[in-house]
Coordinates of C-alpha atoms and ligand atoms in Angstrom, one line a residue:
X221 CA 0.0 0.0 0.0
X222 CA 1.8 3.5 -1.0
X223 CA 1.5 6.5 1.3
X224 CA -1.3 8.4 -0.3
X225 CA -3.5 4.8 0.0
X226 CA -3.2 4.8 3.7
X227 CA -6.7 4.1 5.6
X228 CA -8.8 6.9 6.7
X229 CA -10.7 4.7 8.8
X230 CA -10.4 1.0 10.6
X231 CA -10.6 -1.8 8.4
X232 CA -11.2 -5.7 9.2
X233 CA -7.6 -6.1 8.7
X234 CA -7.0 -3.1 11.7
X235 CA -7.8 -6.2 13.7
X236 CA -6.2 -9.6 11.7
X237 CA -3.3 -9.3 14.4
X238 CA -0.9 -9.2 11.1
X239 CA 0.7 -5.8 10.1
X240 CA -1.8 -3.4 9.6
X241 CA -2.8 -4.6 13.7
X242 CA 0.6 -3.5 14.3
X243 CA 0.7 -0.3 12.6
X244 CA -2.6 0.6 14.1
X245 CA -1.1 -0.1 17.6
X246 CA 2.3 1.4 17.3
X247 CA 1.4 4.4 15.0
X248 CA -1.6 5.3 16.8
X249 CA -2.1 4.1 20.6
X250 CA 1.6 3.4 22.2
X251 CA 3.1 6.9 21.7
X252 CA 0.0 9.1 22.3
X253 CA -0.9 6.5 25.9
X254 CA 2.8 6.8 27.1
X255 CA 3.8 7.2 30.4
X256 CA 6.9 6.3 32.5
X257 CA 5.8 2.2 32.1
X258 CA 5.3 1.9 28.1
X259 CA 3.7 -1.3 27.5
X260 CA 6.5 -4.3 26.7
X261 CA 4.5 -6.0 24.2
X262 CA 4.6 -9.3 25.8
X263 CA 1.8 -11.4 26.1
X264 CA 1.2 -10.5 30.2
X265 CA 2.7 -7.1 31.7
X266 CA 4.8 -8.2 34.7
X267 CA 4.8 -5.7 37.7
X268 CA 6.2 -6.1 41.2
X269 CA 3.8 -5.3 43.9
X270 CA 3.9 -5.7 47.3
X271 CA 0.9 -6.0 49.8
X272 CA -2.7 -5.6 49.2
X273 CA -3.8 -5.0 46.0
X274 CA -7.1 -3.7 44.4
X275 CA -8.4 -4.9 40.8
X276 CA -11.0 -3.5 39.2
X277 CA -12.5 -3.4 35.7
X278 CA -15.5 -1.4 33.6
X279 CA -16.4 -1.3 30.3
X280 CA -17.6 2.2 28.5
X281 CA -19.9 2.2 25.7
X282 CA -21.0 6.1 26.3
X283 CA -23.4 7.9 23.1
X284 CA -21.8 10.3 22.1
X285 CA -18.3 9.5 22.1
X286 CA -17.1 12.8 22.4
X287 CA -19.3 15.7 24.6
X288 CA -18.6 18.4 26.7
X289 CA -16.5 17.8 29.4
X290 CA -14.7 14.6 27.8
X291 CA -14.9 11.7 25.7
X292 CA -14.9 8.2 25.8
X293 CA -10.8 7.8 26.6
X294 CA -11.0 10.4 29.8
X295 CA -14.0 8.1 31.2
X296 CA -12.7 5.0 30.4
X297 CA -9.3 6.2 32.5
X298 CA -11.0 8.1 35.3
X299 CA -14.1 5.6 36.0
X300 CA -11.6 2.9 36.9
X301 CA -9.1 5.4 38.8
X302 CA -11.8 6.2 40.6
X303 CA -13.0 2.9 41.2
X304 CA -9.7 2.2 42.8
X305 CA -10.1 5.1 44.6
X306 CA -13.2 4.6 46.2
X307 CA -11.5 1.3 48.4
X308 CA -8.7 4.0 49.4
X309 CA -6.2 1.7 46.9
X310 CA -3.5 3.9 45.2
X311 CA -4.3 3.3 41.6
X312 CA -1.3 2.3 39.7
X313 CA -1.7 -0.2 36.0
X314 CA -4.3 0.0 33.9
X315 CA -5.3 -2.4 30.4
X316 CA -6.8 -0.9 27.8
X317 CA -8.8 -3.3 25.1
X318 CA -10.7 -1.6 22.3
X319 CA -13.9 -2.9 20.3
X320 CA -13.8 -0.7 17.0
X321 CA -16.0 -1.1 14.3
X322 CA -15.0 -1.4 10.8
X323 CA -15.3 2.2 9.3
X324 CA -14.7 4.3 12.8
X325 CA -12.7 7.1 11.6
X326 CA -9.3 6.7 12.8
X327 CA -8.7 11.3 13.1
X328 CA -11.7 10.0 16.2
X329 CA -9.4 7.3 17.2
X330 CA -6.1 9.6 17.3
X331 CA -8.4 12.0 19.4
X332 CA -9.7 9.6 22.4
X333 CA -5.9 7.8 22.4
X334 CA -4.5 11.3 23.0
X335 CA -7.5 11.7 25.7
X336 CA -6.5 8.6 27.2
X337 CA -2.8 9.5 27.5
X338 CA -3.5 12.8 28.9
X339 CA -5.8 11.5 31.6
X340 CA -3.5 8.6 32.4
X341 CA -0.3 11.6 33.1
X342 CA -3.4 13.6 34.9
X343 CA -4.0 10.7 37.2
X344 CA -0.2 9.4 37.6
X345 CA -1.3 5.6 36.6
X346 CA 0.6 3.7 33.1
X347 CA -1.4 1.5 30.8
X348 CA 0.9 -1.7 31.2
X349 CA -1.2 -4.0 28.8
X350 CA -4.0 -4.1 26.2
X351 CA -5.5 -5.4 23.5
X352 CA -7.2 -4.5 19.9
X353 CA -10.6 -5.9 17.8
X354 CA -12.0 -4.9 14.7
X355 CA -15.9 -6.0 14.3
X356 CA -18.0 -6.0 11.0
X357 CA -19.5 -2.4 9.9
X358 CA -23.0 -2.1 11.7
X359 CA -21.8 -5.1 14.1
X360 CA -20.8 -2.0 17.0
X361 CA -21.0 1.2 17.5
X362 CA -18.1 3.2 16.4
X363 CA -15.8 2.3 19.9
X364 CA -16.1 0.3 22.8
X365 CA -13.4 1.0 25.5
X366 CA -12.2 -2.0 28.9
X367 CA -10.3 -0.8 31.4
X368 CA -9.3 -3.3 34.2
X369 CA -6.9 -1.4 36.8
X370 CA -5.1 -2.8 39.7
X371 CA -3.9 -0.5 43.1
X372 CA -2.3 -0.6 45.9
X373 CA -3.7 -0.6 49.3
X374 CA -2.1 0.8 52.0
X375 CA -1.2 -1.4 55.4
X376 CA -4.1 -1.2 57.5
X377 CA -6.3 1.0 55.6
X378 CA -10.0 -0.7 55.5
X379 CA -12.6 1.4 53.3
X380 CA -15.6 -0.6 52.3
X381 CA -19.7 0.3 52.1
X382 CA -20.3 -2.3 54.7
X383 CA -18.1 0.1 57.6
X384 CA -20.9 3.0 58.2
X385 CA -22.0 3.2 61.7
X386 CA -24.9 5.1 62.9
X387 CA -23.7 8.5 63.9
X388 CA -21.2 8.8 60.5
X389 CA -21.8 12.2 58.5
X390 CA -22.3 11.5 55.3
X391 CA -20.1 14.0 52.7
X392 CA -20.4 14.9 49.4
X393 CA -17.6 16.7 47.2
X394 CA -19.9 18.7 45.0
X395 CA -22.1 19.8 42.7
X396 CA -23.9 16.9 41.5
X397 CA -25.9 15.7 37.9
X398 CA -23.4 17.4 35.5
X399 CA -22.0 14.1 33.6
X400 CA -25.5 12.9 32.9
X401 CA -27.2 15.8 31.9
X402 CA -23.9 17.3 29.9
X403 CA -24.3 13.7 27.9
X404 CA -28.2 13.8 27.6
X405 CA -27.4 17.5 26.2
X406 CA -24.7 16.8 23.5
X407 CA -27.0 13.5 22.6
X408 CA -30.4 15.5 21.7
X409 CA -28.6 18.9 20.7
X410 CA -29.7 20.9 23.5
X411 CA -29.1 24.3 23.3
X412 CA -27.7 24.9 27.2
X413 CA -24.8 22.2 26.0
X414 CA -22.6 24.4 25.8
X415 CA -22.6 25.7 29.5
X416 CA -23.0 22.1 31.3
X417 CA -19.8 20.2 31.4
X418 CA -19.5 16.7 32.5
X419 CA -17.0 16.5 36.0
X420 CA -15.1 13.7 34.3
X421 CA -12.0 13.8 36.4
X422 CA -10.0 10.9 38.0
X423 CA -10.3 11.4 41.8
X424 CA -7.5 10.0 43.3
X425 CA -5.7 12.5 44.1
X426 CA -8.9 13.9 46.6
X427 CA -9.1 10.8 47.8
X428 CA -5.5 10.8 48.7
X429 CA -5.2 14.5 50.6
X430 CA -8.5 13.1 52.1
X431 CA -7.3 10.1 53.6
X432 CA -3.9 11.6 54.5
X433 CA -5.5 14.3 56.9
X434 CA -8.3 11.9 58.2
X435 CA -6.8 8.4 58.4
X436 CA -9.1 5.8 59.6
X437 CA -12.1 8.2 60.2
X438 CA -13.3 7.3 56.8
X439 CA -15.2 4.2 57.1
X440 CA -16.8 4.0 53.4
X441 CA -16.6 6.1 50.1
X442 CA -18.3 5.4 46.9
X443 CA -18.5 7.6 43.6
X444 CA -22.2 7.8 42.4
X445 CA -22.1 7.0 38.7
X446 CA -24.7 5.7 37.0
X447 CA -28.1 5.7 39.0
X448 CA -26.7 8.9 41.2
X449 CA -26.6 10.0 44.9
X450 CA -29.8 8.5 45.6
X451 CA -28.9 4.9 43.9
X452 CA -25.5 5.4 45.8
X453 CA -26.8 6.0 49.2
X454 CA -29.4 2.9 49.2
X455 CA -26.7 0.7 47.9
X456 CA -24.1 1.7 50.7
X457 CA -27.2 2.0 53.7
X458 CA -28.1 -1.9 52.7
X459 CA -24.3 -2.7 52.4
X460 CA -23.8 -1.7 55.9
X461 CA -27.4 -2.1 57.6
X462 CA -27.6 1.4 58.7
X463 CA -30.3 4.0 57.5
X464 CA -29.6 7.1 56.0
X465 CA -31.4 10.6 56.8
X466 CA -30.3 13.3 54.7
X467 CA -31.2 17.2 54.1
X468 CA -33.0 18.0 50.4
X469 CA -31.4 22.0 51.2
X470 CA -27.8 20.3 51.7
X471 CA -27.6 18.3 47.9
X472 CA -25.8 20.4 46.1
X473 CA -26.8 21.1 42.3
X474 CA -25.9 24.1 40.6
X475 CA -28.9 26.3 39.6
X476 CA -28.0 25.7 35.9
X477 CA -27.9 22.1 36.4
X478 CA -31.3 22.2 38.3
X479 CA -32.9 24.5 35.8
X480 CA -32.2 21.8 33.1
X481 CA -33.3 18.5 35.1
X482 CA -36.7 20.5 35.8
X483 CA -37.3 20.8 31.8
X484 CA -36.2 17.6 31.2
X485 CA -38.7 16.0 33.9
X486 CA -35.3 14.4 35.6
X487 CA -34.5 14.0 39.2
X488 CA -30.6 15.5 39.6
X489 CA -30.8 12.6 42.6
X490 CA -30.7 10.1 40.2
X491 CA -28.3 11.4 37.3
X492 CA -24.8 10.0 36.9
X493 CA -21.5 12.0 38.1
X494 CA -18.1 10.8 37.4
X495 CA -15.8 13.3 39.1
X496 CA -17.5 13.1 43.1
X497 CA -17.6 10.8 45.6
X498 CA -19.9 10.1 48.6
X499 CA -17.7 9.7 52.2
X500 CA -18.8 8.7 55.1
X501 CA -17.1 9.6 58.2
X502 CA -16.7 9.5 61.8
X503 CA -18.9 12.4 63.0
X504 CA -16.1 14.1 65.2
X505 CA -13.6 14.3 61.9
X506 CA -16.2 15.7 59.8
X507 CA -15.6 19.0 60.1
X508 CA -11.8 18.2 59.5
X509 CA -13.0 16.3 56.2
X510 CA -14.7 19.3 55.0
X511 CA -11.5 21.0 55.0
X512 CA -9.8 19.1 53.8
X513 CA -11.9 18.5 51.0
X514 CA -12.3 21.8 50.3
X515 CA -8.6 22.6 49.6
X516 CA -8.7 21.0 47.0
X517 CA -10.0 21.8 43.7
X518 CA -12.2 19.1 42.9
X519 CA -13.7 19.5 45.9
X520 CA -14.3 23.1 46.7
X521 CA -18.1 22.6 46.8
X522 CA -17.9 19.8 49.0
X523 CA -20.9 19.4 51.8
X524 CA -22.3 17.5 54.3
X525 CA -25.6 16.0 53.7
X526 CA -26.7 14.1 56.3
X527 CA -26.0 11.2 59.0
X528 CA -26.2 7.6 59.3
X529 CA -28.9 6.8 61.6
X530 CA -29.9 3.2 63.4
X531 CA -33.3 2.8 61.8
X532 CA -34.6 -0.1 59.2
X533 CA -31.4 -1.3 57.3
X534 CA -31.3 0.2 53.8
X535 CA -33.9 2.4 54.2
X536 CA -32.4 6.7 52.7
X537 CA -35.1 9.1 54.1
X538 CA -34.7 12.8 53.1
X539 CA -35.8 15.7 55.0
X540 CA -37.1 17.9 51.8
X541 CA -37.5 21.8 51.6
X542 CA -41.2 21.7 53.0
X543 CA -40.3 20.1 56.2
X544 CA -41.5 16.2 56.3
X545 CA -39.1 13.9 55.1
X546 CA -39.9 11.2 52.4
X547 CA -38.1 8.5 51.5
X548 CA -35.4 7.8 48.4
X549 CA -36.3 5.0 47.3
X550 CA -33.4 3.3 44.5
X551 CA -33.4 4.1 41.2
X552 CA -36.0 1.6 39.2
X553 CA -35.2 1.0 35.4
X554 CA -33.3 3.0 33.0
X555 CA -33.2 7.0 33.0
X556 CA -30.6 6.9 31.1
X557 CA -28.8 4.7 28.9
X558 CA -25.5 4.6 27.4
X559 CA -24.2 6.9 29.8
X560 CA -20.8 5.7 30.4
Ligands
LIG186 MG1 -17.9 3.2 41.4

């Protein structure tokens, strides 16, 4: 094939494992996913670790691709930092396997390789392994992203949904509903998509300056992605067999944000983040948590909700604006799809 042949988009061959696999995987993922740890190319990346070790893994299949805020690369990296995040485990290796469909342009593939490389330097973690398929035109949608990721947990350090205790303050780190509602946007052409961003961001470094200035005082910590706060909460109150009481006044959603839900008939309690986290702590270190928190710039908004309370276990009640509380009940079916 001479130069001015070369494919403008993936072919079934992209995917044969023979040279044009290779081409595709050295000319256009190694060099823009770099880090300190490029992959070796072996069959299995081999990494010394010592102690206890977190593995996670997700699978991303947002519509559209690319929207405000981020694309499919930047999620694909920061939902499994964060994942690794959320257990207190230092994220370190990530794998990368992409589903591409015959025809994807490859100027969209350069683009979310680049995002992914960027985010990856962002969050201080190396893609160590991977792997590439091509499927038949109409047989996918454009891109499918894996990421598995493995972390290390520190001696002693025991975060986990089943560890709230009645009395715990339960902390968010800010404004919630922008990843949902930024993707619902882009996908129907809204006109306010312009001034809602998703929060995509990898969280581990929060998470870090969190856990350094409060040590054990964090019993649990979860990021509410798809299904939201409200999912979140009823997931970690039956996890732990506590119930939750929270303060409708105290969720914080930008005005914006809550202007738009309203119109679109959705509740921001339900709508997926992917840059905040949910942490539940020892009520005498919440103020301390705030702080810290709030230093740093993911989580200048951060807030305190509400309390665990001894009470039926898994039941989230919410003291709303009018005075009697009601409960939040999980979130049943699909609001909406394809969201990461
Ligand atoms: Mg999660």
């Amino acid at each position: 094939m001479s130069e001015t042949d070369k494919p403008e988009t993936v072919l079934l061959a992209h995917g044969s494992g023979g040279s044009l696999s290779h081409e595709l995987v050295a000319g256009r993922v190694l060099f823009r996913i770099s880090t300190e740890a490029t992959p070796t190319l072996d069959d299995s990346a081999v990494v010394e670790m010592h102690g206890c070790i977190a593995f996670t893994t997700d699978s991303y299949i947002v519509d559209p691709l690319f929207f405000p805020g981020g694309d499919i690369g930047r999620l694909a990296v920061c939902g499994t930092v964060n994942d690794l995040s959320m257990v207190g485990a230092i994220p370190r290796h990530l794998s990368l396997a992409l589903i591409l469909e015959e025809g994807f342009p490859l100027q969209s593939l350069d683009a979310v390789m680049r995002s992914v490389g960027d985010t990856c330097r962002e969050a201080g973690v190396d893609i160590i392994t991977g792997d590439t398929k091509v499927v038949n035109r109409g047989k996918g949608d454009g891109l499918f992203i894996n990421t598995a990721g493995i972390g290390l947990v520190p001696d002693g350090r025991h975060i986990s949904g089943k560890l709230a205790r009645p009395g715990d303050r339960i902390l968010v780190s800010g404004s919630l509903a922008e990843h949902g509602l930024a993707i619902m946007a882009a996908r129907e052409g809204l006109a306010f998509s312009s001034a809602i961003r998703s929060d995509c961001a990898p969280l581990n470094g929060i998470v870090g300056a969190l856990l350094e200035a409060m040590g054990d005082a964090v019993h649990c910590m979860r990021d509410p992605t798809r299904g939201g706060l409200g999912t979140t909460l009823n997931e970690l109150a039956s996890q732990s067999r506590v119930a939750m009481l929270i303060d409708e006044s105290a969720i914080p959603v930008r005005p914006d944000v809550r202007a738009a839900c309203e119109m679109l008939g959705l509740d921001p309690m339900y709508v997926a983040n992917e840059g905040k986290f949910i942490a539940i702590v020892e009520p005498s270190r919440a103020e301390a948590a705030l702080r810290a928190l709030r230093v740093h710039p993911l989580g200048k908004n951060a807030v305190d909700i509400g309390e665990v309370v001894a009470g039926r276990p898994g039941r989230v009640m919410m003291r709303t604006h009018l005075g009697p509380t009601r409960l939040v009940a999980m979130l049943s079916g699909e609001l909406l799809p394809r969201i990461c």
